[in-house]
Short mmCIF file of C-alpha atoms in Angstrom, two decimals:
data_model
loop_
_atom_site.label_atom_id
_atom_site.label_comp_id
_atom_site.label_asym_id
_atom_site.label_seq_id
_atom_site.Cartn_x
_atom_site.Cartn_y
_atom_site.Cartn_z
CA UNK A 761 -11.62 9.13 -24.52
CA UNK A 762 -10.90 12.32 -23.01
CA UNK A 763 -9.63 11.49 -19.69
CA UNK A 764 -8.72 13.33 -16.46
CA UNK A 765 -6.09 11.52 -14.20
CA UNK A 766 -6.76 11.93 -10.47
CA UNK A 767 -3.57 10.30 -8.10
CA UNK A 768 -0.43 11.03 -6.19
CA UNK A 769 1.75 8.24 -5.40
CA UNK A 770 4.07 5.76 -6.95
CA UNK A 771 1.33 3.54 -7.02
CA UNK A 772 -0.55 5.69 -9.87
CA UNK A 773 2.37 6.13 -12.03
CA UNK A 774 1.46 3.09 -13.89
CA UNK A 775 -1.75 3.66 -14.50
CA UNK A 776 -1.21 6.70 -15.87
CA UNK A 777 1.50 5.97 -18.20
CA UNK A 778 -0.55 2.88 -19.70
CA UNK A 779 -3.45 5.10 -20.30
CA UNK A 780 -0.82 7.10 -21.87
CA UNK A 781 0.23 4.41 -24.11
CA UNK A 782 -3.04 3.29 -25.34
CA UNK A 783 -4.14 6.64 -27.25
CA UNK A 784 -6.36 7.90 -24.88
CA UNK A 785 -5.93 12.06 -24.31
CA UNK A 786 -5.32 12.71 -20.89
CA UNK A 787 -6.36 16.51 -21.00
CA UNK A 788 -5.33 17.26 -17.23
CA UNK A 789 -3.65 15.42 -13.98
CA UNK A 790 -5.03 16.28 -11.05
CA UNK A 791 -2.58 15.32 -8.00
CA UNK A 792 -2.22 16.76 -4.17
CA UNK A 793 -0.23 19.62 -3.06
CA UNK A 794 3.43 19.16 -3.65
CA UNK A 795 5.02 19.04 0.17
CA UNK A 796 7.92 20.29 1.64
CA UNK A 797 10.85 17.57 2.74
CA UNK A 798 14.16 17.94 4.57
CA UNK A 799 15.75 20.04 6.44
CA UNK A 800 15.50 22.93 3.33
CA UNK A 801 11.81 22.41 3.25
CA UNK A 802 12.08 22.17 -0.32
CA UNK A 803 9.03 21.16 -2.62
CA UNK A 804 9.21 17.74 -3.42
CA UNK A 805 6.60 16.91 -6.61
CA UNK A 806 4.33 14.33 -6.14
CA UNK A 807 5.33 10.80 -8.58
CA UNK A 808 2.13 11.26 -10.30
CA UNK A 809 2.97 15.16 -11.17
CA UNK A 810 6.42 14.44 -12.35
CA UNK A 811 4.78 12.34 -14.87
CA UNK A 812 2.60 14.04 -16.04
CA UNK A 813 5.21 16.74 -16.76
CA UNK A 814 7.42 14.37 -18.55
CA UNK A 815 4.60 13.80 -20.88
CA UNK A 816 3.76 17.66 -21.51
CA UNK A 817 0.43 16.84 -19.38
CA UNK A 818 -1.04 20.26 -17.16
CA UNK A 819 -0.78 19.58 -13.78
CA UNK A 820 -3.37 21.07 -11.57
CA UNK A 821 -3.27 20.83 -7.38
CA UNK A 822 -5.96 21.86 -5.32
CA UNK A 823 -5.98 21.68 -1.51
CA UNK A 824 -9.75 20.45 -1.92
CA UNK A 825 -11.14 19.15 -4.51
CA UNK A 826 -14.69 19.99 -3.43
CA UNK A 827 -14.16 23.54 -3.31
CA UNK A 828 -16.59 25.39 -6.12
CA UNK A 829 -13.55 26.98 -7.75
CA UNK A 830 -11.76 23.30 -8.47
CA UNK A 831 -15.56 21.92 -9.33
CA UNK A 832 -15.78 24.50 -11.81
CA UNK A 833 -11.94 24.45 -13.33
CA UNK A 834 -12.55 20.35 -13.88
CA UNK A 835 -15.91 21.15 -15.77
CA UNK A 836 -13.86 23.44 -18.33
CA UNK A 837 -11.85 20.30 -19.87
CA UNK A 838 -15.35 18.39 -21.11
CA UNK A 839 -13.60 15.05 -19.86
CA UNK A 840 -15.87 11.43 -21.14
CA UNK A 841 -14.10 10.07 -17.59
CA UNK A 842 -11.89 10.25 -14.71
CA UNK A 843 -9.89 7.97 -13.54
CA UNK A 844 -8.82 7.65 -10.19
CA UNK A 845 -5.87 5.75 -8.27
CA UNK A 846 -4.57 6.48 -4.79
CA UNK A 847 -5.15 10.16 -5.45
CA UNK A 848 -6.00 11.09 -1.71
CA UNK A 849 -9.09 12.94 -1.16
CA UNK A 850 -12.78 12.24 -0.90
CA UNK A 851 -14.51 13.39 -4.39
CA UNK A 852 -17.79 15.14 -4.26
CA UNK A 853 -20.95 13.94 -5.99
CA UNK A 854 -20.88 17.18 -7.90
CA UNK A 855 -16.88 15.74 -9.52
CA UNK A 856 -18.68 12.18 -9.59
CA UNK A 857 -21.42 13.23 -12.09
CA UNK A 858 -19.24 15.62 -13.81
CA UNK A 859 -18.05 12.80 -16.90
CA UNK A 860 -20.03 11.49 -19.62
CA UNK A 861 -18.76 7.94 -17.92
CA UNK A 862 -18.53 9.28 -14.78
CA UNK A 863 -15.48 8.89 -12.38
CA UNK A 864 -13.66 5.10 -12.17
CA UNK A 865 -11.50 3.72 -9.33
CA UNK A 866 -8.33 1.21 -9.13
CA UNK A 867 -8.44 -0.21 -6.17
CA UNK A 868 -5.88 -2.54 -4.76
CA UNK A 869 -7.96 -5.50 -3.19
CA UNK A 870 -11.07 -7.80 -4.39
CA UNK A 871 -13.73 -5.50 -3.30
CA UNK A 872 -15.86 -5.74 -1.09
CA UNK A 873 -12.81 -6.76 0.95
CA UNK A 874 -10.61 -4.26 2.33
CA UNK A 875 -11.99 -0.64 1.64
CA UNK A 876 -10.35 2.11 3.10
CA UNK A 877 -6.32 2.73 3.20
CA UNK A 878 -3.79 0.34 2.71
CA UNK A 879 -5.67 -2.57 1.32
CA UNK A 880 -1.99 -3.87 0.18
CA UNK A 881 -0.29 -3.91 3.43
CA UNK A 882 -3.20 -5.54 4.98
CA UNK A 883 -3.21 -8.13 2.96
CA UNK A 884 0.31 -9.64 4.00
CA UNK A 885 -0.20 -8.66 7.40
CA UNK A 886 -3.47 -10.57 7.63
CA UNK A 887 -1.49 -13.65 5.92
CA UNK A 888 -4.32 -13.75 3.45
CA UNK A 889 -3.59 -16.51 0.78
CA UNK A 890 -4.65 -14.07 -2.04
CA UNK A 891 -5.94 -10.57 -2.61
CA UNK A 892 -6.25 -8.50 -6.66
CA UNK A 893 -7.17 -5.66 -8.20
CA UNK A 894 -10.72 -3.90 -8.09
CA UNK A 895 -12.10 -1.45 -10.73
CA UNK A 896 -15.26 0.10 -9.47
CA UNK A 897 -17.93 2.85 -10.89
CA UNK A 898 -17.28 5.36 -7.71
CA UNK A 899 -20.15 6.55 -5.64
CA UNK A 900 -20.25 8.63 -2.40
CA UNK A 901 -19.10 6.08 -0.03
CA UNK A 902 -15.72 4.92 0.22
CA UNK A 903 -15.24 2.35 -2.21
CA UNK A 904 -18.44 1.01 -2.35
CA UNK A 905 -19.58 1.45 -5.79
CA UNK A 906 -20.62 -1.13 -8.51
CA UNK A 907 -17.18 -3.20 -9.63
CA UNK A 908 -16.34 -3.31 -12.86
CA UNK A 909 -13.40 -5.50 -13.58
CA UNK A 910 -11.24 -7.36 -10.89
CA UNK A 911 -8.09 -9.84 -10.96
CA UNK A 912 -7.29 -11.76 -8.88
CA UNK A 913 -3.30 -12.07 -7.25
CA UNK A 914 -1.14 -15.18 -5.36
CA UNK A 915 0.40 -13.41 -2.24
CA UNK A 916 3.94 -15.52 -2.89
CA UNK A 917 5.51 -17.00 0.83
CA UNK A 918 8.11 -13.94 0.57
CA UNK A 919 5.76 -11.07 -0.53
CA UNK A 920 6.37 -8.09 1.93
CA UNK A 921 4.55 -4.91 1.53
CA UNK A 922 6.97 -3.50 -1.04
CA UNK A 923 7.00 -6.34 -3.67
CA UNK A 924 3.06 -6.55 -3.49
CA UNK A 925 2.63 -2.81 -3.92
CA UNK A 926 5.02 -3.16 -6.92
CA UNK A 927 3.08 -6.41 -8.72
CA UNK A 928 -0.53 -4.58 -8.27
CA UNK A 929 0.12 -1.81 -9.35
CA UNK A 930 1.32 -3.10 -12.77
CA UNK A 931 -1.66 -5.56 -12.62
CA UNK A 932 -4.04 -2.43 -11.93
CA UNK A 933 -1.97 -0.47 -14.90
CA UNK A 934 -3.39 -2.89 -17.34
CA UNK A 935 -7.09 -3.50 -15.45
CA UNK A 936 -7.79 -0.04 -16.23
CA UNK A 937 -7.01 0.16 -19.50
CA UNK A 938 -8.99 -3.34 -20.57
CA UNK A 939 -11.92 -0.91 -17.78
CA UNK A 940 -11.76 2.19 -20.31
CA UNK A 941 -11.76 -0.37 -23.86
CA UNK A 942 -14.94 -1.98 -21.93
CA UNK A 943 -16.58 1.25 -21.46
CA UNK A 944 -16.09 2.90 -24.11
CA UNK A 945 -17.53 -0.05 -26.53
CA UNK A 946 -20.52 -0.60 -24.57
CA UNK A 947 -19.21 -3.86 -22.85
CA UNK A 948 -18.67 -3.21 -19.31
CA UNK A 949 -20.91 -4.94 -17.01
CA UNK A 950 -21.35 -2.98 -13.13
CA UNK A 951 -21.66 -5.64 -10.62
CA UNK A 952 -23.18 -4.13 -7.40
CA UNK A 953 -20.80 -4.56 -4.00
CA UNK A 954 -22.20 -7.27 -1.33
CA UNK A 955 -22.31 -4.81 1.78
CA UNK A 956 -22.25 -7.85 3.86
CA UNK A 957 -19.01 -9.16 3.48
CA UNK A 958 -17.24 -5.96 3.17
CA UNK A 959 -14.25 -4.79 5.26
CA UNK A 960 -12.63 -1.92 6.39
CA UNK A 961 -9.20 -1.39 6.52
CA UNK A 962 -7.07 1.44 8.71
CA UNK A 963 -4.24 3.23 7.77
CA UNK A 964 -0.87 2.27 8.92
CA UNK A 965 1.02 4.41 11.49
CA UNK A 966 4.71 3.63 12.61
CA UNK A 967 3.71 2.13 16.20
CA UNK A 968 1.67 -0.73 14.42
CA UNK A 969 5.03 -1.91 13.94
CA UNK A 970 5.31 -2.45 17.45
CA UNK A 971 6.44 -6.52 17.62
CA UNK A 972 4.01 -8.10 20.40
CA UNK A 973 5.98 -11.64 21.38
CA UNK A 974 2.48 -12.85 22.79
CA UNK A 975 1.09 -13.47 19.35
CA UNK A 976 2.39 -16.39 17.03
CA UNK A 977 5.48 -16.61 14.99
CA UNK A 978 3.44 -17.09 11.78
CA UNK A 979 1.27 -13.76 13.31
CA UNK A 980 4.73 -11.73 13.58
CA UNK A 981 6.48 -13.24 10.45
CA UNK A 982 3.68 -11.73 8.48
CA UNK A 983 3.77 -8.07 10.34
CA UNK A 984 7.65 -8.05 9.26
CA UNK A 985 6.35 -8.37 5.93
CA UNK A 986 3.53 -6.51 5.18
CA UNK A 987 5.49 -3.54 6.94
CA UNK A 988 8.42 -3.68 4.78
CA UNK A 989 9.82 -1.28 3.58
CA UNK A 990 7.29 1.06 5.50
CA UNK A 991 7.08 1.63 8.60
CA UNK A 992 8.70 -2.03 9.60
CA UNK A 993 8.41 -4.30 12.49
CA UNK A 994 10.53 -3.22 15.38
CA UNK A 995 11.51 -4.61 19.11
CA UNK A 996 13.52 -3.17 21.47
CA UNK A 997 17.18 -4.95 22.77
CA UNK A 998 19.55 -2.86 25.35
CA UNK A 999 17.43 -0.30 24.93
CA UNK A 1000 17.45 0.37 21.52
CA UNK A 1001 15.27 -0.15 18.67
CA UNK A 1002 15.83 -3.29 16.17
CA UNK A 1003 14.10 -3.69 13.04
CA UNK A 1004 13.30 -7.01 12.01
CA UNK A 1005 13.12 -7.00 7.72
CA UNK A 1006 13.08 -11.12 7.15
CA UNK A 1007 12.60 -13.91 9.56
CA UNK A 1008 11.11 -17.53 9.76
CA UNK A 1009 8.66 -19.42 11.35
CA UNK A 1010 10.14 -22.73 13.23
CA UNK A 1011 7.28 -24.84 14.64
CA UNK A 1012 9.10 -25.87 17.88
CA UNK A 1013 6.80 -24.54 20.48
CA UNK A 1014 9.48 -23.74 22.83
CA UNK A 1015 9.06 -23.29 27.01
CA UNK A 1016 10.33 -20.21 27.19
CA UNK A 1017 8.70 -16.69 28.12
CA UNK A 1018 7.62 -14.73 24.97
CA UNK A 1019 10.29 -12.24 23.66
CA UNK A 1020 12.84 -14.73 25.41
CA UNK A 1021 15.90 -14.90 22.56
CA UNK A 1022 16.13 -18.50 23.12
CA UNK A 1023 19.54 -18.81 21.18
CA UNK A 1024 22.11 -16.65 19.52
CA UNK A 1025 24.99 -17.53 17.98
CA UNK A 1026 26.41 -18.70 14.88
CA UNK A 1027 24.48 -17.35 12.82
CA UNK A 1028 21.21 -18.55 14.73
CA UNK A 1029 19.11 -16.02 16.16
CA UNK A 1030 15.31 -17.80 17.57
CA UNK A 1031 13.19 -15.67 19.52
CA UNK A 1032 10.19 -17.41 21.45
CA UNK A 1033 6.71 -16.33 20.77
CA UNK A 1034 3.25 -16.95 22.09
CA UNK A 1035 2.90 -19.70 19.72
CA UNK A 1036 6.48 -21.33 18.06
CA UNK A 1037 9.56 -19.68 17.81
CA UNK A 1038 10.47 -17.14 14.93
CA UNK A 1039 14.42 -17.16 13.22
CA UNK A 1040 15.44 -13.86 12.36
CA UNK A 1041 17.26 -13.56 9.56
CA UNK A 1042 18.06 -9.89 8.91
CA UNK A 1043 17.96 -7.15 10.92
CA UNK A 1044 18.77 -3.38 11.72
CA UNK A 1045 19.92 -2.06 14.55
CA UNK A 1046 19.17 1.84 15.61
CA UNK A 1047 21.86 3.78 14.52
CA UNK A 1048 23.37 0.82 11.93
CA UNK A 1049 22.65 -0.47 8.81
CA UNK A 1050 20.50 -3.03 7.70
CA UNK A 1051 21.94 -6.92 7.38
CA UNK A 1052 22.23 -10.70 7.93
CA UNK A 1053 21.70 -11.90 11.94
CA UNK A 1054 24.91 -13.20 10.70
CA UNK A 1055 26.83 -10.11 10.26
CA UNK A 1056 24.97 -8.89 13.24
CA UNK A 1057 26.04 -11.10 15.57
CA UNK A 1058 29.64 -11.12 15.00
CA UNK A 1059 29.70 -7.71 15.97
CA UNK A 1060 26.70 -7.72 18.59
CA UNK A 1061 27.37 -10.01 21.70
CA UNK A 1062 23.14 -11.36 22.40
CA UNK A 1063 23.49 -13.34 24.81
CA UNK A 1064 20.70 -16.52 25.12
CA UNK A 1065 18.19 -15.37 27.91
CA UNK A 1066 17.96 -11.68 27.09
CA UNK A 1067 14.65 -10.93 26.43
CA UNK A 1068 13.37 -8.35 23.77
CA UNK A 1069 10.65 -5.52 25.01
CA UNK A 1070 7.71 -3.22 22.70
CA UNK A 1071 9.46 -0.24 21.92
#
């Protein structure tokens, strides 16, 4: 197969290196525009462009992939397919008719469920016993085409945002490949999306992290998780902003006012919510590192009343 990569994060890497591995020729790797970080405003490649590089593959960047010029540029390689993971940009009909195989997605959630951006962090946030991996023939709408292959993944007690991203993206690494093989013999079968049940998700922004003590401890346990590492769950104490990376769900209801830190010392730091109390295990205050509500509280005096506020 003569393939053309389309993706830009971390999350492609995989993907990319397993199609690598299995002998197909990856004739071009088409990522976004590099950006500039820090305070030097230096170009930072994107994961799926360094890559590429490593592997000899051309790298090509276009600020819009639907512009004629880019259209035209992708015709010039002859490509049987594209493949496409987290790359970042809506592709034109024109690009989706362009392969012999046309243009194939890896998505990270059992489609119809969770189109849109950050089907992973959803996920954990939503407390959703399982979610997967889609592959899917791609259409003009936005991630509705026929699936392919999916598999399906056990969100673990612990899984945060980080370690899901991590395990699905191998798992979607190896969908693909089986997604080409099936293709390319003549055995793939293209399962059309039920419409009905589908939903959408939206992308995360830092204030989602926002902690709202109304809702339940089981409701907040599972925001400091699916927002770990990024953006992360956050109150406010003395004025400042505390990020909350691990914490437990205690099913003593509690009397007190939500937010109310109910206790806070040795070691024991419980926080009432709308609905049972939540432990927090480690956290980070603004300006400090991150660590145990151990650590922090032998050199943070909390006393048992305070009450935390929505930064």
């Amino acid at each position: 197969m003569r393939v053309i990569f389309m993706g830009t994060p971390d999350f492609s890497v995989g993907t990319l290196e397993e199609i690598i591995k299995a002998g197909h020729e990856v004739v071009l790797v088409v990522s976004q525009p590099d950006k500039a970080v820090g305070r030097s405003k230096a170009l930072k490649y994107t994961p799926v462009k360094e890559c590429a590089l490593a592997h000899g593959i051309e790298v090509y960047q276009p600020e819009r992939v639907r512009d004629s010029a880019c259209i035209e540029y992708l015709k010039s390689f002859h490509a049987d397919i594209m493949i496409v993971v987290a790359f970042g940009q809506i592709i034109p009909k024109a690009v989706l008719d362009m392969p012999k195989y046309g243009c194939v997605n890896v998505h990270a959630s059992l489609l119809p469920k969770y189109r849109g951006a950050a089907p992973i962090q959803w996920a954990v946030i939503n407390g959703d016993p399982y979610t997967g991996v889609s592959t899917q023939r791609m259409d003009e709408g936005v991630d509705t085409g026929d699936i392919i292959l999916e598999e399906k993944v056990e969100i673990r007690p612990d899984e945060t945002g980080g370690s899901l991203f991590d395990r699905l993206a191998e798992v979607g690494a190896k969908l693909c490949v089986k997604t080409i093989e099936a293709i390319e013999n003549g055995t793939a079968v293209y399962t059309p999306q039920d419409n009905s049940k589908a939903t959408h998700t939206a992308k995360i922004h830092k204030e989602l992290g926002s902690i709202e003590w109304k809702k339940s401890a089981k409701e907040i346990e599972c925001l400091i998780r699916g927002l770990n590492p990024w953006p992360s769950a956050y109150t406010r104490l003395d004025g400042k902003t505390l990020k909350i990376w691990r914490a437990n769900v205690l099913p003593d209801e509690g009397k007190a006012t939500p937010g109310c830190i109910i206790k806070a010392e040795k070691g024991s730091f419980l926080v009432q919510t709308g609905n049972g109390v939540l432990e927090l295990l480690e956290v980070q205050l603004e300006g400090k590192k991150r660590m145990t509500t151990e650590a922090f509280l032998n050199g943070y005096t909390v006393e048992a009343g305070t009450y935390f506020t929505r930064g």
